Each structure stands twice: as C-alpha cells, then as structure tokens.
XYZ file of C-alpha atoms in Angstrom:
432
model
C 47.750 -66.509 -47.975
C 50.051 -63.149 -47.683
C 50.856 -63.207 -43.556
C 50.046 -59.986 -42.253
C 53.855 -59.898 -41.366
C 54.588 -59.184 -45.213
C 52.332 -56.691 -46.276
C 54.297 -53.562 -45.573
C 57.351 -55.509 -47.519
C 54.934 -55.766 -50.371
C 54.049 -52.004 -50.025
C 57.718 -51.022 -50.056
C 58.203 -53.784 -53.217
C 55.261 -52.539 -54.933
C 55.941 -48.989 -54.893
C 59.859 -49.319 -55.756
C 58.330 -50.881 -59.040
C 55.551 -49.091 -59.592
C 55.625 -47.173 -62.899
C 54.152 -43.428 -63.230
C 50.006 -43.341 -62.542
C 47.177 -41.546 -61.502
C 46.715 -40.237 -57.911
C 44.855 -42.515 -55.704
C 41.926 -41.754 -54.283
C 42.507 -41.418 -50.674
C 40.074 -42.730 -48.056
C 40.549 -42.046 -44.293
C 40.042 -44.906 -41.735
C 39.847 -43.757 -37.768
C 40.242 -46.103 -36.077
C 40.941 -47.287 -31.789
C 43.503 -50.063 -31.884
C 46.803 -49.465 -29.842
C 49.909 -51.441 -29.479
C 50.057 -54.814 -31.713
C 47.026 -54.179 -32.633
C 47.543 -51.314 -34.280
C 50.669 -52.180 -35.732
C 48.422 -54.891 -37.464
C 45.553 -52.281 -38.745
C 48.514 -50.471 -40.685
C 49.745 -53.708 -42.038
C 46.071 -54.637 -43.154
C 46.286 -51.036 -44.719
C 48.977 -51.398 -46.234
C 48.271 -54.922 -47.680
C 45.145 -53.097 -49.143
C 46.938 -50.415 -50.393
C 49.474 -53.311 -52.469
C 46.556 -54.736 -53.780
C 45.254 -52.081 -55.874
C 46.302 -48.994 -57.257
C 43.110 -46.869 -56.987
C 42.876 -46.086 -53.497
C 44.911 -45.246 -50.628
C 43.726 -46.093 -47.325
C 45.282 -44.028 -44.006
C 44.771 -45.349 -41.179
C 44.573 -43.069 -38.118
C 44.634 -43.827 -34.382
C 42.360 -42.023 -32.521
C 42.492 -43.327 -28.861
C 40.573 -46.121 -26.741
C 37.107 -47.197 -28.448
C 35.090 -43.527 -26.732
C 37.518 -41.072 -27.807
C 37.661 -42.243 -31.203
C 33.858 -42.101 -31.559
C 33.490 -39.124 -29.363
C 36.066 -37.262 -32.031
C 34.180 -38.772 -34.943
C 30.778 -36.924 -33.900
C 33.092 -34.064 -33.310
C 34.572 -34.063 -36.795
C 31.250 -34.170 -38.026
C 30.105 -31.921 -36.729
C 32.990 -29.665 -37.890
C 32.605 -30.817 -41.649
C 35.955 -32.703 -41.159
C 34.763 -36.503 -40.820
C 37.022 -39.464 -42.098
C 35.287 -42.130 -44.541
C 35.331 -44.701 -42.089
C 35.616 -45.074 -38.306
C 35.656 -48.066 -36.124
C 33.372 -47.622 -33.402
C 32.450 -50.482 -30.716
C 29.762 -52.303 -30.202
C 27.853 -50.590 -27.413
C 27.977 -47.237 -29.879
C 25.862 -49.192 -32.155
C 22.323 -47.417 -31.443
C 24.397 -44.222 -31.278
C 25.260 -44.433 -34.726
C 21.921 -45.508 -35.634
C 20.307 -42.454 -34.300
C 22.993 -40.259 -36.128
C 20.157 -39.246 -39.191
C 22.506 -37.744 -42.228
C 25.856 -38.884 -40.489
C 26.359 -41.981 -41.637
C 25.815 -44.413 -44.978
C 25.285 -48.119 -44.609
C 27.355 -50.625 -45.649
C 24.447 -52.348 -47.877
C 24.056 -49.038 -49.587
C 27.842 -48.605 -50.421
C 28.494 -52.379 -51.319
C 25.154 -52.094 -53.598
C 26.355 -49.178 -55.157
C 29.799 -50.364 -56.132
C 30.261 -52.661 -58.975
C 32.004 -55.442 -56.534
C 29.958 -58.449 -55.771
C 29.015 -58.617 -52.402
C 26.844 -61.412 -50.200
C 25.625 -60.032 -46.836
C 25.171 -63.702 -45.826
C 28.734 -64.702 -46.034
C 29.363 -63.169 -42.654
C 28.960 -65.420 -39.437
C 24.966 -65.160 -38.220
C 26.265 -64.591 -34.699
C 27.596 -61.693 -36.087
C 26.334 -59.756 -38.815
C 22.789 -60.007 -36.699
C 24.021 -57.754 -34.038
C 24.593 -54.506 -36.924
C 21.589 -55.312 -39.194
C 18.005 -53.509 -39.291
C 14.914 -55.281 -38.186
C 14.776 -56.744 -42.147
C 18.183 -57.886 -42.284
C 19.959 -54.857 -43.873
C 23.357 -54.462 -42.781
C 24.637 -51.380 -41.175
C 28.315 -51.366 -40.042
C 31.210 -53.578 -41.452
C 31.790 -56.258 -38.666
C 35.626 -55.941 -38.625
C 37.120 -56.988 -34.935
C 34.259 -58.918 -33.387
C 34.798 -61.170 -29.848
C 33.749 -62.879 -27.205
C 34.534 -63.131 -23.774
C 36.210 -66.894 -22.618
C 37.936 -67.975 -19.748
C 41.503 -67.899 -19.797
C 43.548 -70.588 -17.973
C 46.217 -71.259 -16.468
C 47.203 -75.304 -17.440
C 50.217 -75.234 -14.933
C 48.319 -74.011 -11.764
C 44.856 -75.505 -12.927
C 45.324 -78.973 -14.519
C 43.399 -79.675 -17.308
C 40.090 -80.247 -15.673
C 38.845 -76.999 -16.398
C 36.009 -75.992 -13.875
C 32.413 -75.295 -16.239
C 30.299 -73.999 -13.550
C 30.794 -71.211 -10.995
C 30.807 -73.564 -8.124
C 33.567 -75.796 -9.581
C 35.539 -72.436 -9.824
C 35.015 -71.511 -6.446
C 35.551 -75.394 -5.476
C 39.337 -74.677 -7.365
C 40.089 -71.769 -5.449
C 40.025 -74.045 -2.251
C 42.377 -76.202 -3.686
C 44.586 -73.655 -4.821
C 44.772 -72.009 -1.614
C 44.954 -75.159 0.357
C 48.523 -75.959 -2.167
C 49.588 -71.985 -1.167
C 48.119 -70.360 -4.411
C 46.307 -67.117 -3.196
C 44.378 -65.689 -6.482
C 42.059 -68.288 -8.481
C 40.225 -65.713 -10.827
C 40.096 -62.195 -12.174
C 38.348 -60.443 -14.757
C 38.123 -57.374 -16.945
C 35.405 -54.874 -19.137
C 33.139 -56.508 -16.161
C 29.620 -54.937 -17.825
C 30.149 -57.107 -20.889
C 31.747 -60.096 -18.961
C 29.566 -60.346 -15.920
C 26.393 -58.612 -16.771
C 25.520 -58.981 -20.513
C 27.302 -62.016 -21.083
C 26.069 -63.742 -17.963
C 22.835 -62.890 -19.009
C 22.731 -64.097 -22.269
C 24.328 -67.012 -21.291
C 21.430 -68.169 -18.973
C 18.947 -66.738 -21.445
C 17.568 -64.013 -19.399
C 17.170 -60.113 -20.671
C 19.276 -57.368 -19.598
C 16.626 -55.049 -20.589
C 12.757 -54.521 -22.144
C 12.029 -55.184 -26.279
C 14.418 -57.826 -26.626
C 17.314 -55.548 -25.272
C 16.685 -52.896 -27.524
C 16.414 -54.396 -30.338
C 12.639 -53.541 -30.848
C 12.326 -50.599 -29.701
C 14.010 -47.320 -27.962
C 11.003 -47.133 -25.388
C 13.091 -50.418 -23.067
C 13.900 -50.336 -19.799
C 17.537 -52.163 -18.043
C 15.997 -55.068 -15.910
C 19.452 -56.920 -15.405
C 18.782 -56.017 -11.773
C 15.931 -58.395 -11.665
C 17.506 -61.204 -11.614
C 18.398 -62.256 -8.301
C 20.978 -64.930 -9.381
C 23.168 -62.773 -10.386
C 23.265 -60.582 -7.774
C 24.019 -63.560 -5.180
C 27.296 -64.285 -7.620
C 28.293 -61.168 -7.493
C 27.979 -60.875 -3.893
C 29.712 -64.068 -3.758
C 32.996 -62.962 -5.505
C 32.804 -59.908 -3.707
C 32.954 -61.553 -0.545
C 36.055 -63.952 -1.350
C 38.296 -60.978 -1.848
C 38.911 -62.128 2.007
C 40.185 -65.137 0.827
C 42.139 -63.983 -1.948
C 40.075 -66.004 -4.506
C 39.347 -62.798 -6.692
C 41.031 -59.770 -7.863
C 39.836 -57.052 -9.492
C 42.409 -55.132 -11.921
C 40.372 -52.326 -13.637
C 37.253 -51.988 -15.591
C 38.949 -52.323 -19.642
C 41.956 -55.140 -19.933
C 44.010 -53.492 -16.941
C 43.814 -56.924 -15.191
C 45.719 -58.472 -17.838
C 48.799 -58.641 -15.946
C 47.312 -60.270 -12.793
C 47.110 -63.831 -15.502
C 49.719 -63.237 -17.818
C 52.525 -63.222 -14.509
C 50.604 -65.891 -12.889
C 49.324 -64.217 -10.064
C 45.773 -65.131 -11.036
C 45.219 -69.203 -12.277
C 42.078 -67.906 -14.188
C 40.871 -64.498 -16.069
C 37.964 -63.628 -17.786
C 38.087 -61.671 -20.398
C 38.170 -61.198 -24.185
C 39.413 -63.934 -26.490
C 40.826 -61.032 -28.552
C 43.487 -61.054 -26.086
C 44.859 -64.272 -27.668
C 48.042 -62.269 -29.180
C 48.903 -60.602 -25.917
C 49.058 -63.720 -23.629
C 51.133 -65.589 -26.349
C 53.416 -62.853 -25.860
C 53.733 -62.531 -22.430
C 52.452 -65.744 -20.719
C 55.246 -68.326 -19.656
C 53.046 -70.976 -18.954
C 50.702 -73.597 -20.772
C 47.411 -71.328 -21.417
C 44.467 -72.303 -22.832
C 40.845 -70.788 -23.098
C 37.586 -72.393 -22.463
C 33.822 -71.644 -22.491
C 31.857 -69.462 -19.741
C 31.181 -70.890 -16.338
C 27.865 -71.875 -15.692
C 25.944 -70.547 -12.638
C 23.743 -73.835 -12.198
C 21.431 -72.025 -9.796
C 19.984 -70.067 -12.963
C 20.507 -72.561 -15.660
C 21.247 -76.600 -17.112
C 22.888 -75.784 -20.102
C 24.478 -72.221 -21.556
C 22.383 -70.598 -24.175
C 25.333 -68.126 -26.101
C 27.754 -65.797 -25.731
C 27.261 -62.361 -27.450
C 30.139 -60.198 -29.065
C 32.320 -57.147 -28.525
C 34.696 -55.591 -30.393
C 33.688 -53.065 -32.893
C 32.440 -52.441 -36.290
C 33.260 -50.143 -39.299
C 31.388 -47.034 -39.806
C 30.796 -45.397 -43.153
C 30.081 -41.050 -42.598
C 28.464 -38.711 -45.116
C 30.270 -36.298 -46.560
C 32.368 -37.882 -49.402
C 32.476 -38.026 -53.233
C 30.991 -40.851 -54.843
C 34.439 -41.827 -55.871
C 35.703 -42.627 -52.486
C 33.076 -44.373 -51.263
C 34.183 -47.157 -53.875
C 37.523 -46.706 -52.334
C 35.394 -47.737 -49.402
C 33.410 -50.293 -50.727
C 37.142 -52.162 -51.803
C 38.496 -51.552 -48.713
C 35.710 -53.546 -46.904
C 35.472 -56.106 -49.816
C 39.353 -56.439 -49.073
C 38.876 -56.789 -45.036
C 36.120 -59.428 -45.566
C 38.200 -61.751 -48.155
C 38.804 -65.673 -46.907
C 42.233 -65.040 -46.697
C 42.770 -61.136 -44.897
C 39.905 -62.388 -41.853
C 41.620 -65.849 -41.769
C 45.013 -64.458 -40.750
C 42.974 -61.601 -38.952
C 41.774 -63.901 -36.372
C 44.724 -66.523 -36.352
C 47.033 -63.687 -35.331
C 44.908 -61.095 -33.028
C 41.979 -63.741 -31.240
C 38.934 -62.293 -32.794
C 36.573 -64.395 -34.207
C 36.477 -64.637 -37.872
C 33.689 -62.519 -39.690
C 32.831 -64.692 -42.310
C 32.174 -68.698 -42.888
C 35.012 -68.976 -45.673
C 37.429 -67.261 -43.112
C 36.679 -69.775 -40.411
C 36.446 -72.623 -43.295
C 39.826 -71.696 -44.051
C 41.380 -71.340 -40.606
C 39.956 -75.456 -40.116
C 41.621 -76.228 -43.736
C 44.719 -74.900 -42.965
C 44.750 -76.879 -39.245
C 44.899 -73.958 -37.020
C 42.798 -75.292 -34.329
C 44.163 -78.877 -34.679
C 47.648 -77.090 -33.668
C 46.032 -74.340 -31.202
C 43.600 -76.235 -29.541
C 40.759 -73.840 -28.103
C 41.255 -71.104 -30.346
C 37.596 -71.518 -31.880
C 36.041 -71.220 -28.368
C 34.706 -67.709 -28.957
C 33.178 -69.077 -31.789
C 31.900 -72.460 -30.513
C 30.112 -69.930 -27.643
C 28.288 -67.991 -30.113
C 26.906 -70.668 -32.344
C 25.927 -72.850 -29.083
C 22.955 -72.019 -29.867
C 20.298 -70.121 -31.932
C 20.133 -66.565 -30.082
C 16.717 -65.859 -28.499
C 15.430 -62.367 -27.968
C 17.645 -62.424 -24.819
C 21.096 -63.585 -25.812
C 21.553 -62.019 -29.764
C 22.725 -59.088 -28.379
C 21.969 -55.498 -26.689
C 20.849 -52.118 -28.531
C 21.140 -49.628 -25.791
C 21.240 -45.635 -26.389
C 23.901 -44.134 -24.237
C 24.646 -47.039 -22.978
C 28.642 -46.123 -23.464
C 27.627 -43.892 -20.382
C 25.179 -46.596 -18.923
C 28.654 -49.209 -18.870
C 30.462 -46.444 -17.092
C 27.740 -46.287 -14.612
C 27.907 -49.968 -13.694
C 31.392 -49.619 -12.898
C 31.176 -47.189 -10.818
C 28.402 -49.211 -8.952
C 30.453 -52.692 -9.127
C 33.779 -50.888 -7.711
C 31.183 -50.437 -4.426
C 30.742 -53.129 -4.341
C 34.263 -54.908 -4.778
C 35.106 -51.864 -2.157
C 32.820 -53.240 0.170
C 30.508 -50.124 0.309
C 27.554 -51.549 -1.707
C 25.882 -54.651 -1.587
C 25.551 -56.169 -5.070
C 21.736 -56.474 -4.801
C 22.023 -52.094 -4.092
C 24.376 -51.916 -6.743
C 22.564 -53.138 -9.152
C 19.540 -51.416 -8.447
C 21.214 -48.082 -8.603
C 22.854 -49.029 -12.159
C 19.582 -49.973 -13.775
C 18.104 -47.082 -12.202
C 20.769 -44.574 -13.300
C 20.728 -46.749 -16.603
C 16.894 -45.738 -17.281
C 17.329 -42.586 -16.870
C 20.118 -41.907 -19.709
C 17.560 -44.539 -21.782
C 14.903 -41.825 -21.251
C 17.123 -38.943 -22.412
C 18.406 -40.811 -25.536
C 14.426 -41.968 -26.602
C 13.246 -38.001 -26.193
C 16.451 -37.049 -28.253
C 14.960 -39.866 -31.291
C 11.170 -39.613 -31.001
C-alpha cells in the first residue's frame, strides 16, 4: 500500500520520467480541510495524479466546511463552479434541493466505463447520501463519528459508559485535586443529534427528514435531555465541565490535560497523536440510563463529495477516476489509519484488520463499532434538515445561554426548535 507520506515523491518521480504526452484533462476539487488535513488532500491528489496520466486533479482550499459551500453556490451561480466540492453533512438536503446544480455520483460512475458497486461502501454510511431507492448522491469521502476521548493517565482504564459514572469520575478527580473531568466540541452533533440517536429517539418529524421536507425539530421534547444538559451546565461550579467553542476549539483543553475527558470527533485521531503527552484512548458514547438500557448508534459527520453541472463529458470521467481512486481498499485504508475517519468501504476496513492496525491501536475502530451497533431505525440513520447549517448555528447560540447561565436548558431548547421550524418552513416554500 503507497503511504500517503510518498505520494508527492511519486509525483515528483513520475513526472521527472515522464516522456512527452497529451494534456490532461484537468478537474477542480474544492474542498474545506486545513492544516494536516489538508496537507493530506494534496497528497491524495497527488497520488491520483501519479496514477494516471489522463487527468489532473487541483485541489483547492476554500475555508471551514460553510464557506466552502457558501462559495460553491456562489460560483455557480457565476458560471465558475469546480467539478467537485466537499460539502458536510448537514448541507446534504441543501444540495439536494439545488435542481440543475449538481450530478450524482450513480449517474457519473454509470456513465464511465469503470466498474463501480454502490454496495461496497459501509451501510452506516452510504445510507445517509442515497435517495429513498437507494441511489447514491454524494461520494462519502471523510465520514466520522463522535467518541469519547480519554485521558488513561488521569482516568484509569475503567472508562465510565454512562453519564452518571462520568459525573461519579469527576468527584474523584476533584477529590485527588483534578479540577476539569469533561469537555466537548461541534455540541449540536455531539449532544443533540448524537444523543438522540443514541437513545433512539427523533430529533425531528418524517424520520428526521428523511421522508419528507414538511418535518418539524422535536429534539426539545425530550425531557431527558434537557435535565443532562442542565446538569453539565450546573457543574461548571464545580469545575467538572468546560466549554471551549462550538467547532474543535476545545481541543486544547484535552490535548494539555486540562480536561481528563473530551467529546468530540474521532477524526481528531491525527491531532491528539500529535500533541497529546499522555496514554489516550477513545471509547463509545456515554449512556444516559434515565432514557435508555442499551445505545442504539451513532450517526456520522464529516462531509461528502459533490459533483456540479457545468462540465464536458470528458471531465466528468476525470471525475468518475478520481472517486474510483478515493474509494480503492488501499487509498481509504491509509485514509482512515492516518486522519481518524472511518473507512468508507468494507475492503478498506477489511484491510485495516489484515494489516493489524487495531490489534496495535487499540480503539481505533470505535467510530465504527458505534455505527454498526446496531441496525439504524428511522431515528438514529441520520438527519435531512434544510437550512439546518443555520438551524446548528442557532442551537449554539441557545446552548452558550445556557452554559452562560442566562437560559435554562429546558428554554433553550424550546427556543432552538422553535427558531429551527421556522428556517424548516422557509426552506419547504423555497422546494414545493
């Protein structure tokens, strides 16, 4: 398997060697991944671009996950779109909506004269960017799921599984002069849609979207989670929670210690090996036992790839390579070994257990363990929100009141769904 550490040697190799040819057929990829991760996207291009000599895939960076879809409508709009753009998750019903703006994946792949199975990819998954009949929509490319993070040296290895047991920890890490037991980060997905789907109970009407544009947020009426809420509100007096920011801003109050726990995406598996100087592990949700016996799943983050209208036949099979190339055993299996996200595909994850990556990084297949627990129910496959970008921003605003002591959590999450509806309304008049 070529390491994603070589592939820009094997560009430079390949093209000192190449003899004279045609011009490749360039195909544009937006896409939001800073930092590391971004320095791996232009590694995966350029292992893509060593593997062929056809196309030429250049990557862009277009800022967090919103700007680079809000300057993908733009470009659009403007007649100047890339072939492909990574948009997240929660954009999903966005894109959907977009009539004329963008080209599925089935109809590219089905087009192109490379064999292609929509089932290879992980059910967990692909279900979450298909049509009611199974017809996929959007590459899955980075895909996720939120864990908790641990701190082994401050924590032990009895890893609390339920809510109380966490809040049980924070007593004893207080009583041995440890202030902070847990923080946590893009709080909407962590502690509202996960949580729900977790328990098996809806964050909104018509199986969270899924059926139909005419649903309505109900994650407000579920008292449970309103009383946890309240309850790590309240032991800020304590010290037992911290809240860092609404994305991955928290990061730092784990990664220096100052926090023994942090929930969060396992996609942040690269970061904390960097930075962490302390035995870390990751483990599955906590269970609030006043709601449920047993977890149900997790659902995913991350984002998907986005074919646009607007491009020669020609390039769309530069297209249709590029995704067969991202989906291959080999690219995911390094893919998720090196960044955290789950693999996309069975072989990749086959091949990750063949090659004994779990066996020597125990807990690694956690994300993955969460969201085959079990098979999703209309409440826990996944959310298909319009606006809801907007509708996440919303509940921050409302949980910051909260964790500033000016809301109660029951108010606050009243007011979200509330708010929520509203910008559901707007997006159904703008489709019907």
């Amino acid at each position: 398997m070529m390491r994603l550490s070589m592939m820009l040697a094997t560009t430079a190799l390949a093209a000192a060697f190449a003899s004279p040819a045609a011009a490749k057929t360039t195909v544009t990829w937006w896409h939001a991944m800073g930092g590391a991760l971004g320095e791996k996207v232009e590694a995966l291009a350029a292992g893509f671009n060593a593997s062929q000599d056809a196309y030429e895939v250049v990557p862009v960076y277009k800022g967090n996950y919103t700007e680079t879809m809000t300057a993908a409508i733009a470009a659009f709009r403007a007649g100047e779109q890339p072939h492909v753009v990574q948009v997240f998750e929660v954009g999903t019903a966005t894109m959907m909506s977009a009539e004329g703006a963008i080209r599925p994946v089935y109809e590219i792949m089905e087009a192109s004269d490379i064999a292609w199975d929509p089932d290879a990819y992980l059910p967990a998954v692909k279900s979450y960017y298909t049509t009611t009949d199974g017809r996929m929509l959007s590459l899955p490319f980075n895909s996720s799921s939120p864990v908790l993070w641990v701190n082994h040296d401050l924590v032990g290895q009895a890893v609390p599984k339920t809510w109380d047991q966490v809040f049980a920890l924070a007593e004893k890490l207080q009583a041995n002069g440890h202030e902070c037991a847990i923080s946590f980060g893009w709080q909407s997905w962590v502690m509202i849609e996960n949580y729900l789907a977790w328990h098996d109970k809806p964050i909104g009407t018509h199986e969270n979207g899924f059926a139909s544009t005419d649903t309505e947020l109900v994650f407000d009426q579920t008292p449970e989670l309103a009383a946890l809420l309240q309850r790590i509100a309240d032991s800020q007096a304590d010290g037992t929670f911290k809240y860092g920011g609404r994305r991955g801003d928290s990061l730092p109050l784990f990664t220096s210690g100052e926090c023994a726990m942090w929930m969060n995406s396992s996609a942040y598996y690269a970061g904390i090996s960097e930075q962490a100087e302390f035995e870390f592990g990751q483990s599955f949700l906590p269970l609030d036992t006043s709601l449920a016996d047993a977890p149900q799943n997790s659902i995913i983050g991350g984002a998907t790839l986005w074919a646009l209208e607007g491009h020669e036949d020609a390039e769309y099979e530069g297209v249709a390579a590029l995704f067969a190339y991202l989906s291959s055993a080999e690219v995911q299996a390094e893919w998720h070994q090196s960044t955290g996200y789950v693999p996309i595909t069975t072989a990749a994850y086959e091949l990750s257990k063949d090659q004994g990556f779990y066996d020597q990084n125990p807990g690694t297949d956690t994300a993955i363990q969460q969201l085959s627990l079990n098979a999703p129910t209309a409440n826990s496959k996944g959310l298909r929100f319009g606006n809801f970008v907007q509708i996440r921003d919303i509940i921050n605003e409302e949980l910051e009141q909260v964790w500033a002591g000016d809301k109660t959590a029951e108010q606050a999450l009243a007011d979200a769904a509330r708010r929520g509806n509203d910008l559901l309304r707007e997006f159904q008049a703008t489709v019907n």
